[in-house]
Coordinates of C-alpha atoms (C1' of nucleotides) in Angstrom, one line a residue:
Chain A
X1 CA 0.0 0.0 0.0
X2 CA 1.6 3.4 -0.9
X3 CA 2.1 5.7 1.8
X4 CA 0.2 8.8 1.9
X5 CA 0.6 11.7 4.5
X6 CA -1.2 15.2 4.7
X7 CA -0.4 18.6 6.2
X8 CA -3.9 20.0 7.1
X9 CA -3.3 23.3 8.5
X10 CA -6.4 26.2 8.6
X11 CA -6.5 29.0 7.1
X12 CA -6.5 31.8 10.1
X13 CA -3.3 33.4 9.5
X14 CA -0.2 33.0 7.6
X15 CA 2.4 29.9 7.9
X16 CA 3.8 29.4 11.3
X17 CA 7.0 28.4 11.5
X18 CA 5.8 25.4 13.2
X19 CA 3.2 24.5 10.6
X20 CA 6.2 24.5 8.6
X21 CA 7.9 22.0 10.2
X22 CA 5.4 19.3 10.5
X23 CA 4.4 20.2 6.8
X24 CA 8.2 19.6 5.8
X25 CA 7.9 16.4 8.0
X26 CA 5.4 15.2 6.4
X27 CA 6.7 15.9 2.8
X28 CA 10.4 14.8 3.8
X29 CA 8.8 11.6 4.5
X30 CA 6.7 11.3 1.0
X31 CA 9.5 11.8 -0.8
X32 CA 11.7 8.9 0.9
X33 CA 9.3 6.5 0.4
X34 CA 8.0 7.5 -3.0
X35 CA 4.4 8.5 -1.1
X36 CA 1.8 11.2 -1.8
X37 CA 1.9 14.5 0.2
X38 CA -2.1 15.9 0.4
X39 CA -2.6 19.2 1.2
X40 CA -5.9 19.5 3.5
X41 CA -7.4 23.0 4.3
X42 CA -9.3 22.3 7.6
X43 CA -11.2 25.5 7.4
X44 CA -14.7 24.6 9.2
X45 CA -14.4 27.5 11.8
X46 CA -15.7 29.8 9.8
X47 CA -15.7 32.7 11.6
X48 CA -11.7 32.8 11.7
X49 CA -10.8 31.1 8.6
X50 CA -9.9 33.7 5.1
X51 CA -9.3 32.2 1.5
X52 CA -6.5 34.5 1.4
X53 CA -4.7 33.0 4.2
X54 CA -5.4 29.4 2.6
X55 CA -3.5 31.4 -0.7
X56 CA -0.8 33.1 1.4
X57 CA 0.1 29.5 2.9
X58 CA 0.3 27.8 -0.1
X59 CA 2.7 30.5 -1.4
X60 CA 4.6 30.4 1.7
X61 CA 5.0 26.5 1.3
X62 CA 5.8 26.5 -2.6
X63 CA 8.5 29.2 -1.8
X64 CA 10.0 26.8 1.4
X65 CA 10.0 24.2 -1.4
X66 CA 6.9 22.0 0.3
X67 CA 5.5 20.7 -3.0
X68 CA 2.1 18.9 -2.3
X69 CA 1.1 16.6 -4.7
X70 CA -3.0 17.1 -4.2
X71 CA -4.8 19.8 -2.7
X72 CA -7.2 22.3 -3.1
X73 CA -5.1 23.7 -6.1
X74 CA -4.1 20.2 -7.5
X75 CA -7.5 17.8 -7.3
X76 CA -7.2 13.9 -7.7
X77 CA -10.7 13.1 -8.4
X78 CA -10.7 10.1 -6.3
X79 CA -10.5 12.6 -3.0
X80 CA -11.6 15.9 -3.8
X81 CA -12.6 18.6 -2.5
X82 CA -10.0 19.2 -0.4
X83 CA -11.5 22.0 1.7
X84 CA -13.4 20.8 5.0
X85 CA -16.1 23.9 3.7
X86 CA -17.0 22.0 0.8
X87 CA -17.2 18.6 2.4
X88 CA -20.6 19.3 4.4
X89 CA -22.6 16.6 3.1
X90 CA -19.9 13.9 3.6
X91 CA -19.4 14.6 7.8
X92 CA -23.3 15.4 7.6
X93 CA -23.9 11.9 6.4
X94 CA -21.4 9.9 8.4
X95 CA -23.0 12.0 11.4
X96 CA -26.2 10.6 10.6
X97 CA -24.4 6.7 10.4
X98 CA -23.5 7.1 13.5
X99 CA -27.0 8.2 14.9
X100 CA -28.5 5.3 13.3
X101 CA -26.1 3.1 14.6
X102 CA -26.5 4.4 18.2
X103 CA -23.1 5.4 18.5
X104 CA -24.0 9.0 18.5
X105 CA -26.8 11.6 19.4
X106 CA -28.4 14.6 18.8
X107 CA -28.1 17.1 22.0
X108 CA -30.7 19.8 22.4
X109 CA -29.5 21.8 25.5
X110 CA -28.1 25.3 25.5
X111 CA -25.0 26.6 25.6
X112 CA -26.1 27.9 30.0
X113 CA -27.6 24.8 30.4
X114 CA -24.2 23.3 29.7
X115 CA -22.3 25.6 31.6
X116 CA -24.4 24.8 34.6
X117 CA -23.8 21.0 34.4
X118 CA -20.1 21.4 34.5
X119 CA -20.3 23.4 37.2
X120 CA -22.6 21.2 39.3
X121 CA -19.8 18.3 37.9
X122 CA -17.1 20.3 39.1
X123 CA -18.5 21.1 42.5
X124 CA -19.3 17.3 42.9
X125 CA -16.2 16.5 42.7
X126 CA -16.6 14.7 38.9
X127 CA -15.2 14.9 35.9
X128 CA -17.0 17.1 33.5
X129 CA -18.3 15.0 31.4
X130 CA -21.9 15.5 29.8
X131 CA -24.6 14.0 31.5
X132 CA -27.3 15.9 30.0
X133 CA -31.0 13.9 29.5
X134 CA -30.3 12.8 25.8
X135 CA -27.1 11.1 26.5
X136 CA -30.0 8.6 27.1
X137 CA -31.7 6.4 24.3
X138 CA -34.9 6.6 25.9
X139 CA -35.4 10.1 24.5
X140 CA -34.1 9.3 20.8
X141 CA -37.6 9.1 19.7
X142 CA -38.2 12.6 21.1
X143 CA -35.0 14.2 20.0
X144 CA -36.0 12.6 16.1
X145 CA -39.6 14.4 16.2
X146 CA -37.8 17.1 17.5
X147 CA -35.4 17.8 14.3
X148 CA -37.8 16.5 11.9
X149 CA -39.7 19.5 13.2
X150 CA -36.8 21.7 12.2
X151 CA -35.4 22.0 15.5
X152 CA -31.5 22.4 16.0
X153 CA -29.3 20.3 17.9
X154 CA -25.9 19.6 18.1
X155 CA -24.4 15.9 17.6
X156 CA -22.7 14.8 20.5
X157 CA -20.4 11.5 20.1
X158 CA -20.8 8.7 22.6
X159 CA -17.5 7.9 24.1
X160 CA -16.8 4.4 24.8
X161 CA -16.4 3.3 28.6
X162 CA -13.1 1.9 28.0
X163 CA -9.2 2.6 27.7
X164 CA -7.3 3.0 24.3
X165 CA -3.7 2.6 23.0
X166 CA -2.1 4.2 20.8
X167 CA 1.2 3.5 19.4
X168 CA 2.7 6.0 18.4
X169 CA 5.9 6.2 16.6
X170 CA 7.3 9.0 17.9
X171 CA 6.0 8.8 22.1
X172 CA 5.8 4.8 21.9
X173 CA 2.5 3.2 23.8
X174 CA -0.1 6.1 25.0
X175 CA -3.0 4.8 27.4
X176 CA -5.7 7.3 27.6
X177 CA -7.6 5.5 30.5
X178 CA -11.2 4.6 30.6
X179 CA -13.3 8.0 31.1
X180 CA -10.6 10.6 30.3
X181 CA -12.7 12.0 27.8
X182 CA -16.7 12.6 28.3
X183 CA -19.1 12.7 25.2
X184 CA -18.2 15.1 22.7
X185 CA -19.8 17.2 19.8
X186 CA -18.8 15.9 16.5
X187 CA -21.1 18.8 14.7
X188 CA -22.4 22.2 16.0
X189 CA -25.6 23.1 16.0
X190 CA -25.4 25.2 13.4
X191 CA -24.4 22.3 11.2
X192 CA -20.9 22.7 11.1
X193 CA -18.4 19.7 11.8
X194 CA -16.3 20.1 14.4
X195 CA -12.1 19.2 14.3
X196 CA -11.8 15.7 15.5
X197 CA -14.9 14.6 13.7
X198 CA -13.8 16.2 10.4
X199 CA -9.8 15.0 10.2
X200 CA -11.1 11.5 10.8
X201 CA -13.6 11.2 8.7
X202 CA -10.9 13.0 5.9
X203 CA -8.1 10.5 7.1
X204 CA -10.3 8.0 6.3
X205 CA -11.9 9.0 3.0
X206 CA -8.5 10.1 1.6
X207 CA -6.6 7.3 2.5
X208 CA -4.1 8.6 4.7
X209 CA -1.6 6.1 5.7
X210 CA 0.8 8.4 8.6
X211 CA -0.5 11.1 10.2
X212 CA 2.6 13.0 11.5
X213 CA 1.9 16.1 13.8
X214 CA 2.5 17.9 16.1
X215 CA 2.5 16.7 19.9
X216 CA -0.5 19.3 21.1
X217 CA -3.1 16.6 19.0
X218 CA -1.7 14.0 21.2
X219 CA -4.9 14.1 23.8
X220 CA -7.1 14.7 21.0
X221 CA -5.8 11.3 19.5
X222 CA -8.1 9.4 22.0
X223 CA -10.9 10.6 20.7
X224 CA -10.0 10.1 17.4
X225 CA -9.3 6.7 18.0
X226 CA -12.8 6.5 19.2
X227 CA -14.3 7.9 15.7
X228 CA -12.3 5.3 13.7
X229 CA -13.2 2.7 15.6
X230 CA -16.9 3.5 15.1
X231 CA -16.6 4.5 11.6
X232 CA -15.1 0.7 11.5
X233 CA -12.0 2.4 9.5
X234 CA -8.3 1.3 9.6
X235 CA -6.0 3.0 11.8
X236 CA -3.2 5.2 10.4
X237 CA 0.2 5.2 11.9
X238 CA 0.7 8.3 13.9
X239 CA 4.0 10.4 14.8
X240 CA 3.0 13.0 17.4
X241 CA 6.1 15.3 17.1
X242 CA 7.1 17.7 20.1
X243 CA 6.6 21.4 19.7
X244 CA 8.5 24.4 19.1
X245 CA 8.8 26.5 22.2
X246 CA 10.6 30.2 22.5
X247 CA 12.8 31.6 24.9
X248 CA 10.1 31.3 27.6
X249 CA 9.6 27.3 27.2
X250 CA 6.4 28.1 26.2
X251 CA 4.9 27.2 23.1
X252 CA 6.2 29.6 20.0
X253 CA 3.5 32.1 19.6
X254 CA 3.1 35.8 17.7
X255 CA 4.3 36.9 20.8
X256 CA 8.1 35.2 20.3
X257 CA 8.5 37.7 17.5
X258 CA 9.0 36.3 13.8
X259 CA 6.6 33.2 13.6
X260 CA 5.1 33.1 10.7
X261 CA 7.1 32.0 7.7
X262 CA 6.4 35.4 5.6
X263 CA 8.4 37.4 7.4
X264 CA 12.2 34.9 6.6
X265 CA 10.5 35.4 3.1
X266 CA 10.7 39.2 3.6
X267 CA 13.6 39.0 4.9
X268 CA 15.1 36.7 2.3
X269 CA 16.6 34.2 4.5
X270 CA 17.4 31.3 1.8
X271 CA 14.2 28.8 1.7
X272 CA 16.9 26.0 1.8
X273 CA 18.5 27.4 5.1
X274 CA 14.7 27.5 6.7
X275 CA 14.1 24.3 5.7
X276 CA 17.4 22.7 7.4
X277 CA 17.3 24.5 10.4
X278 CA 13.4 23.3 10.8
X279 CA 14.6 20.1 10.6
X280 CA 17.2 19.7 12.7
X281 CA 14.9 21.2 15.5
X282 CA 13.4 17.7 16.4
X283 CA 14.7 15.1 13.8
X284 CA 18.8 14.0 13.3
X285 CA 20.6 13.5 10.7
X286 CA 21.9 9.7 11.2
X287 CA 25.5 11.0 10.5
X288 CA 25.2 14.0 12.5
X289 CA 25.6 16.2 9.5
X290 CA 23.8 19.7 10.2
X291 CA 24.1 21.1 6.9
X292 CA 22.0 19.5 4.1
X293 CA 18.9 20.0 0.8
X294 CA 16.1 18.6 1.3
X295 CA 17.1 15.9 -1.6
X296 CA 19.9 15.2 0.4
X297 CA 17.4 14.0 3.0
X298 CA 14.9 11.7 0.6
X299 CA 16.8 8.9 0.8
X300 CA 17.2 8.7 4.9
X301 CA 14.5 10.5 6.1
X302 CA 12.9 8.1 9.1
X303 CA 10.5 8.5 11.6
X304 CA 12.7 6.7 13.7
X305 CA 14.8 9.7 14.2
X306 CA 12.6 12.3 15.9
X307 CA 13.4 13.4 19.6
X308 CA 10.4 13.0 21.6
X309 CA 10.7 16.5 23.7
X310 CA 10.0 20.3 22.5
X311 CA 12.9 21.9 21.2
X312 CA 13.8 26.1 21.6
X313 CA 13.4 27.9 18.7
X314 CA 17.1 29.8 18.2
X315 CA 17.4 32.9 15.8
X316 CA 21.3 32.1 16.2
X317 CA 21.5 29.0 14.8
X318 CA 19.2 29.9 12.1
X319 CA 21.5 32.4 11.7
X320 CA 24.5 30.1 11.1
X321 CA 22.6 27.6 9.2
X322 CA 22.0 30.4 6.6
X323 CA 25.0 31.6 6.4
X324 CA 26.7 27.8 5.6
X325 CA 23.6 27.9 2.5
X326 CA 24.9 31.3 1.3
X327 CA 28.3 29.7 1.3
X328 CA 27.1 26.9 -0.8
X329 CA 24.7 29.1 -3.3
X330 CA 26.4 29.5 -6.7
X331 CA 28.0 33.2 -7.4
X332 CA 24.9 33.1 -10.5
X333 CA 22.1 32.8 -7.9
X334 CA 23.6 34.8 -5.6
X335 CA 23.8 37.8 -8.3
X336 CA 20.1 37.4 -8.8
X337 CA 19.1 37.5 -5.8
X338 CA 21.2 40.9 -4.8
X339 CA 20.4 42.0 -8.0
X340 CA 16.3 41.8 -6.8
X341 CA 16.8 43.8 -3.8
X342 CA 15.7 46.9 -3.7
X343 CA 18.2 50.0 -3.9
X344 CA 21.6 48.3 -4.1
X345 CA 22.5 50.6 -7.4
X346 CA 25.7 51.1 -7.6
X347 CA 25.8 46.9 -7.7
X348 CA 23.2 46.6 -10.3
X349 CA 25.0 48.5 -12.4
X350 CA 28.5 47.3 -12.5
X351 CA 29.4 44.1 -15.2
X352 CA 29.1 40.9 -14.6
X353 CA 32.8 40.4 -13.8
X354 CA 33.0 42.7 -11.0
X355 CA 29.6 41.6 -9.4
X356 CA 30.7 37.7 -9.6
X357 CA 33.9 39.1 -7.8
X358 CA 31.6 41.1 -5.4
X359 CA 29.8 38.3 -4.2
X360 CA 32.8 35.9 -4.2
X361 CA 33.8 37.8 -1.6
X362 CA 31.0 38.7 0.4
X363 CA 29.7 35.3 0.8
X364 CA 32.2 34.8 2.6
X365 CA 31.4 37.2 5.0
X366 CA 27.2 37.4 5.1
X367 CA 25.4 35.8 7.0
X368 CA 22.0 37.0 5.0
X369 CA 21.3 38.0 1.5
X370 CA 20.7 41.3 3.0
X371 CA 24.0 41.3 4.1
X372 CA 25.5 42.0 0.4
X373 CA 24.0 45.5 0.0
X374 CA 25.4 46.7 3.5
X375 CA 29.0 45.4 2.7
X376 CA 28.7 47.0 -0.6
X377 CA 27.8 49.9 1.1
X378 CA 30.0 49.5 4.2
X379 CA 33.5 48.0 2.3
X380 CA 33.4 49.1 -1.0
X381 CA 31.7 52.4 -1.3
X382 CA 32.3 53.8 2.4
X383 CA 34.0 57.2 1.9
X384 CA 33.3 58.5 5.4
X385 CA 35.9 57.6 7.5
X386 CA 35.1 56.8 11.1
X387 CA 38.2 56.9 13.6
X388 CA 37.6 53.9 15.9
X389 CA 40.7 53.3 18.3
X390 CA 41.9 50.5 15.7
X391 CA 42.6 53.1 12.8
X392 CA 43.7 55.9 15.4
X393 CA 46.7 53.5 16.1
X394 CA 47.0 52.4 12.6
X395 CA 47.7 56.0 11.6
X396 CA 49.9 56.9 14.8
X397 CA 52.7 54.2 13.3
X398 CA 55.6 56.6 11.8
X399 CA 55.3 54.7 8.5
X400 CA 51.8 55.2 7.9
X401 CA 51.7 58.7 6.8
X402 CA 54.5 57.4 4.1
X403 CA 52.5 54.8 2.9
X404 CA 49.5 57.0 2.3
X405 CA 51.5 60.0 0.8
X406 CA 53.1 56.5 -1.8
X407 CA 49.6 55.5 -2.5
X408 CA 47.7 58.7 -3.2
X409 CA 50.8 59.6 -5.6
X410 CA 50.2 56.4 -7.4
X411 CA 46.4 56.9 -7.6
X412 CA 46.8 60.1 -9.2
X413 CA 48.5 58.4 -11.9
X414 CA 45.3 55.7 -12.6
X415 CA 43.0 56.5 -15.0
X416 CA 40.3 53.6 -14.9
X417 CA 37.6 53.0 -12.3
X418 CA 39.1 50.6 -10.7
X419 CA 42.8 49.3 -10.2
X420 CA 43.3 45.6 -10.2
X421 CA 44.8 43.1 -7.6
X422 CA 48.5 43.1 -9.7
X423 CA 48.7 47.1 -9.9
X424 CA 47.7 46.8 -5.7
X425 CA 50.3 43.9 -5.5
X426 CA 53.1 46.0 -7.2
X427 CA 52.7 49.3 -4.8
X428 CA 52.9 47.1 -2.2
X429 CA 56.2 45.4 -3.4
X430 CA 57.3 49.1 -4.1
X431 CA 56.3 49.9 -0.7
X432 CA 57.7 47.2 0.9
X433 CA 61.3 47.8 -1.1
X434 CA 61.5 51.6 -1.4
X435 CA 59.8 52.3 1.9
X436 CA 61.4 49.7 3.7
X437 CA 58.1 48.9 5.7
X438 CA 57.5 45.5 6.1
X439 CA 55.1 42.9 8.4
X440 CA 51.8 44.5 10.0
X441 CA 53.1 47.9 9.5
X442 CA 52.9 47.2 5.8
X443 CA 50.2 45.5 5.2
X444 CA 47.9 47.2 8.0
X445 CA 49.4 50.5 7.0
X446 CA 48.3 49.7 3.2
X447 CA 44.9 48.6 4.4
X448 CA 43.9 51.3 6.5
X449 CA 45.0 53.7 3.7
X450 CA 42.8 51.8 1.0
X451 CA 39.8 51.1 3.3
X452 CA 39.9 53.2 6.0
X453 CA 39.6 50.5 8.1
X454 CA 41.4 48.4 10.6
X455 CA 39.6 45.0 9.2
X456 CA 37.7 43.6 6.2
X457 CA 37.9 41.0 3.5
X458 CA 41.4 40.1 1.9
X459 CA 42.8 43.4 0.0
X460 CA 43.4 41.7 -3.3
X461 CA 39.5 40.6 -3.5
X462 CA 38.5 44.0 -2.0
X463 CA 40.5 47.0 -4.1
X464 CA 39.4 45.4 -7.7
X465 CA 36.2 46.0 -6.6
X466 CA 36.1 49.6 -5.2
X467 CA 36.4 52.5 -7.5
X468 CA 39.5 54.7 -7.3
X469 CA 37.7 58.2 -6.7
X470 CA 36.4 56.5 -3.5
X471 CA 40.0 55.0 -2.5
X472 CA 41.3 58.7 -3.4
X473 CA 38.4 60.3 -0.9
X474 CA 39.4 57.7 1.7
X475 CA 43.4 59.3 1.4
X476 CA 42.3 62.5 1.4
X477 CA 40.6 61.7 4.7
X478 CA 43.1 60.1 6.3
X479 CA 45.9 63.1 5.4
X480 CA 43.6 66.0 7.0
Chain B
rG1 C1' -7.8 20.3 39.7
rC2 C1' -7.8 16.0 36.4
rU3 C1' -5.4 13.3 32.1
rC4 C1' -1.4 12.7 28.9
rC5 C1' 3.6 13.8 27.2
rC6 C1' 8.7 15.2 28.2
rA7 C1' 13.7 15.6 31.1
rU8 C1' 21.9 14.8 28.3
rC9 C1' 26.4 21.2 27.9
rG10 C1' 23.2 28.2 27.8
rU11 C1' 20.8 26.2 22.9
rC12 C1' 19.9 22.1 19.0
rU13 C1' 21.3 17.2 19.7
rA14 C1' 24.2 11.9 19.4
rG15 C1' 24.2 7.9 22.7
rC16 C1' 19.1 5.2 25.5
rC17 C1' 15.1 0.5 22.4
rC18 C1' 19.5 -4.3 22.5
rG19 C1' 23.0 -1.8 30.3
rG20 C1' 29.8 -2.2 30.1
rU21 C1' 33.5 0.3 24.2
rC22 C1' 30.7 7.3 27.7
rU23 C1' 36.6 9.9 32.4
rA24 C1' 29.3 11.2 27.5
rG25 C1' 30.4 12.7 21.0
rG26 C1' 29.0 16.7 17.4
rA27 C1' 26.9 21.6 16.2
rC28 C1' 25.4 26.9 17.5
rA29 C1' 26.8 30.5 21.0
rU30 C1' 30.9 31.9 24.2
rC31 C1' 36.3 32.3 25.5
rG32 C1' 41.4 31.8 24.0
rC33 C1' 45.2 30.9 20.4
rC34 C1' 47.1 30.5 15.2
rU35 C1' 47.8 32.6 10.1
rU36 C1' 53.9 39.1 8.2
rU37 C1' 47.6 39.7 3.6
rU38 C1' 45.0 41.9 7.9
rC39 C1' 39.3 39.6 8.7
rA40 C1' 33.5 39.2 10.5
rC41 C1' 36.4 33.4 6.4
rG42 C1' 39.3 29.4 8.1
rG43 C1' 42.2 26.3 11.5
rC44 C1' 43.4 24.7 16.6
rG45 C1' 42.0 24.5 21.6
rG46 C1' 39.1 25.7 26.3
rU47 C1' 34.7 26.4 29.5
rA48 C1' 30.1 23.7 29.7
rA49 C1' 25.4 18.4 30.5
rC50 C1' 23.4 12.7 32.0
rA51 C1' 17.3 17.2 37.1
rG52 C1' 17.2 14.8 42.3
rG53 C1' 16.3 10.4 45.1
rG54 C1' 15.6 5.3 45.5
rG55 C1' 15.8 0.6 43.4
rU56 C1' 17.4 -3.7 39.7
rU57 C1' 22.5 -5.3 38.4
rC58 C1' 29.2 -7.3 39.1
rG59 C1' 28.1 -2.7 36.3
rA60 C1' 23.0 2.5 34.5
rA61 C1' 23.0 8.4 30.8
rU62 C1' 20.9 3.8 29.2
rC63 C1' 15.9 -0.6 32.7
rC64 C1' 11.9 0.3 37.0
rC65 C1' 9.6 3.5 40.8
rC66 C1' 9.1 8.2 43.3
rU67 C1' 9.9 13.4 43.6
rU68 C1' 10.8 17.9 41.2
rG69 C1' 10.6 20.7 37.0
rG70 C1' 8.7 21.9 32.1
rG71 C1' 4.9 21.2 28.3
rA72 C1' 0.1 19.9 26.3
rG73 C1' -5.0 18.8 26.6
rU74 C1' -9.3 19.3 29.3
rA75 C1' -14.6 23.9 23.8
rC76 C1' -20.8 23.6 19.8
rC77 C1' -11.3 26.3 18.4
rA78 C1' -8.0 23.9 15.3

RNA sequence: GCUCCCAUCGUCUAGCCCGGUCUAGGACAUCGCCUUUUCACGGCGGUAACAGGGGUUCGAAUCCCCUUGGGAGUACCA
């Protein structure tokens, strides 16, 4: 049987870094065992759910490189629709299945008559559970006349007196005992399905094989288990994995600062980087390698590998891990994407030589794509010197001044924008010979003359790449 | 409150299932050093963890129990 897996998140705000994970987990493990990845949009709370948020996810996935195979956007015929909105009559007539077979009921009382029982429960010293009068078969007949008569009522599910198991591959054996959960709606009374109903009855329809989420379902899972098992369905296996949790140890929230996917996007963090540092926040790599591609991972992604408790979400790391992909991203990528960004002129314009050179160098250095510009700006074009204590003593060495007086001399002389690494390598010879500087004080001297600054990317890169008015303005500095 | 889950360096983790090879390995961060082409690159090195207590065993990070701590669920939300 091929394996097939879903990420069903609902459409009430953009992608949360967490809904990224598990929807990467999910398609990491399609792909290494040549299953299907469904995209499910479990959008039945209608008064929070927004098409454009369903459309902003799916964006944020395709851009993460989370390729669903059906979905909303891509139908199989066998298992559309793929919204929960447009599968009313398919919970509606399960719903009723389950009436006829006893295994569920139709519950007339108000929302205060509701609240009242708990609280009766709760000072009794019981679990609130519903104990309401049509819990009770006796009054099926009534509660039948009752809706035939156009009455509403909500469908409550009866919970079996009895204790379930689950195994589950990421937590192991789970015993919900007998009683842990009371009987629960399955659909509102207005009509609408409710979660736990909805995803089984989905799971079921759409032949999902491994259901792989995140650990907050886990209690739910009991009374999933309960559907199934009156729906007579075959069980999925399940992988409950732990949540992300901020700085606080509490679950990652808005409040944690960037959650939601859309803003790495904005900030163009590389997709690839996202994607590695998600997974390495709960799953291993079996040879401990942290840097990776998702195709890298195809052929060894197991569910064997998950750690069972929450892991802290770290801007640092994330910081590192996309600073390794920069490394690894091709100088013709890399030019597109500084190339995009917005100002940045003085790079957009220059040939293709000098940019691939640009970018050799800065990647390097960058720890973002945003990162290019501002060296651009803060290595190569920077023409207002700032005296930090580093320069100050630079400058204070006797054979300083000498060096700059050499240099500006031999700028004078060069006519083209920019000098290149074997002009800079024969002043410093000269210097070195006819100056008879040598060690740090020649080749700190010659850098903070160029640059202005005490430290910066290796001089031969840097110099090709900055144009000579700039290097004269930096000597002119430096003399007054 | 009740139920469930979890517990190795500050952080992510390997090891745990199948006890000895673990004086616990890697990575981020941090600290130090190295490189007469400086550096935010790189290289080398340091600091740093089996939550506590009981068992079981010749032997426990690994198995069991308790405590503590953290998390989740307890909706006509998902």
């Amino acid at each position: 049987m091929t394996v097939r897996v879903r990420f069903a998140p609902s459409p009430t705000g953009y992608l949360h870094i967490g809904g990224a994970r598990t929807a990467l987990y999910n398609y990491l493990y399609a792909k290494a065992v040549g299953g299907t990845f469904v995209l499910r949009i479990e959008d039945t709370d209608m008064e929070r759910s927004k098409s454009e948020y369903e459309t902003l996810q799916i964006e944020d996935l395709k851009w993460l490189g989370i390729f669903h195979d059906e979905g909303p956007d891509k139908p199989n015929a066998k298992y559309a629709p793929y919204r929960q909105s447009e599968r009313q009559e398919i919970y509606t007539k399960y719903a009723h299945q389950l009436i006829e077979q006893g295994k569920a009921y139709y519950d007339f009382c108000t929302e205060i008559e509701l609240e009242a029982m708990k609280e009766k429960a709760e000072r009794e010293g019981r679990d609130p559970h519903y104990e309401g009068k049509w819990k009770d078969p006796a009054h099926h007949a009534e509660a039948m006349t009752r809706i035939a008569g156009g009455e509403k009522a909500a469908i409550r599910f009866k919970a079996p007196k009895k204790s379930y198991t689950l195994h589950d591959k990421v937590k192991g054996d789970v015993v919900y005992p007998e009683g842990m959960v009371g009987d629960f709606v399955i659909v509102r009374s207005n009509g609408l399905p409710v979660y736990n109903y909805c995803c089984v009855v989905d799971d079921m329809l759409m032949d999902i094989t491994h259901v792989i989420r995140g650990e907050d379902h886990l209690n739910n899972t009991v009374r999933q288990l309960m559907i199934y098992e009156a729906l007579g369905a075959r069980l999925p296996e399940f992988a409950h994995v732990s949540l992300l949790i901020g700085h606080d140890r509490q679950k990652l929230s808005k409040r944690h600062g960037a959650t939601s996917v859309n803003l790495y996007r904005q900030e163009n963090y590389l997709p690839e980087a996202l994607c590695n540092y998600l997974t390495l926040l709960g799953w291993s790599h079996p040879d401990e390698k942290d840097i990776f591609d998702k195709p890298e991972l195809f052929g060894i992604f197991t569910l064997e590998r998950f750690s069972a408790h929450s892991a802290m979400y770290d801007l640092e790391k994330l910081k590192w891990v996309n600073s390794q992909h920069i490394k690894k991203t091709p100088n013709p990528d890399l030019i597109k994407m500084v190339d995009e960004l917005p100002g940045n002129e003085f790079f957009k314009k220059q040939t293709p030589e000098w940019k691939n050179s640009a970018v050799e160098v800065i990647k390097q250095y960058a720890d973002f794509i945003n990162d290019f510009p501002v060296m651009v700006e803060k290595k190569i074009l920077l023409d207002h010197l700032e005296m930090t204590d580093g320069l100050k003593e630079i400058i204070s060495w006797e054979s300083t001044p000498k060096i700059i007086d050499y240099l500006q001399g031999e700028l004078s002389k060069v006519t083209s924008e920019f000098v290149t690494a074997v002009e800079l390598g024969a002043w410093t010879d000269a210097v070195k010979k006819d100056l008879a500087i040598k060690g740090k004080f020649l080749f700190q001297g010659i850098r903070a003359a160029l640059t202005g600054q005490d430290h910066g990317p290796e001089l031969k890169l840097l110099i090709p790449l900055t144009p000579v008015n700039v290097i004269k303005k930096r000597l002119a500095q430096l003399k007054g």
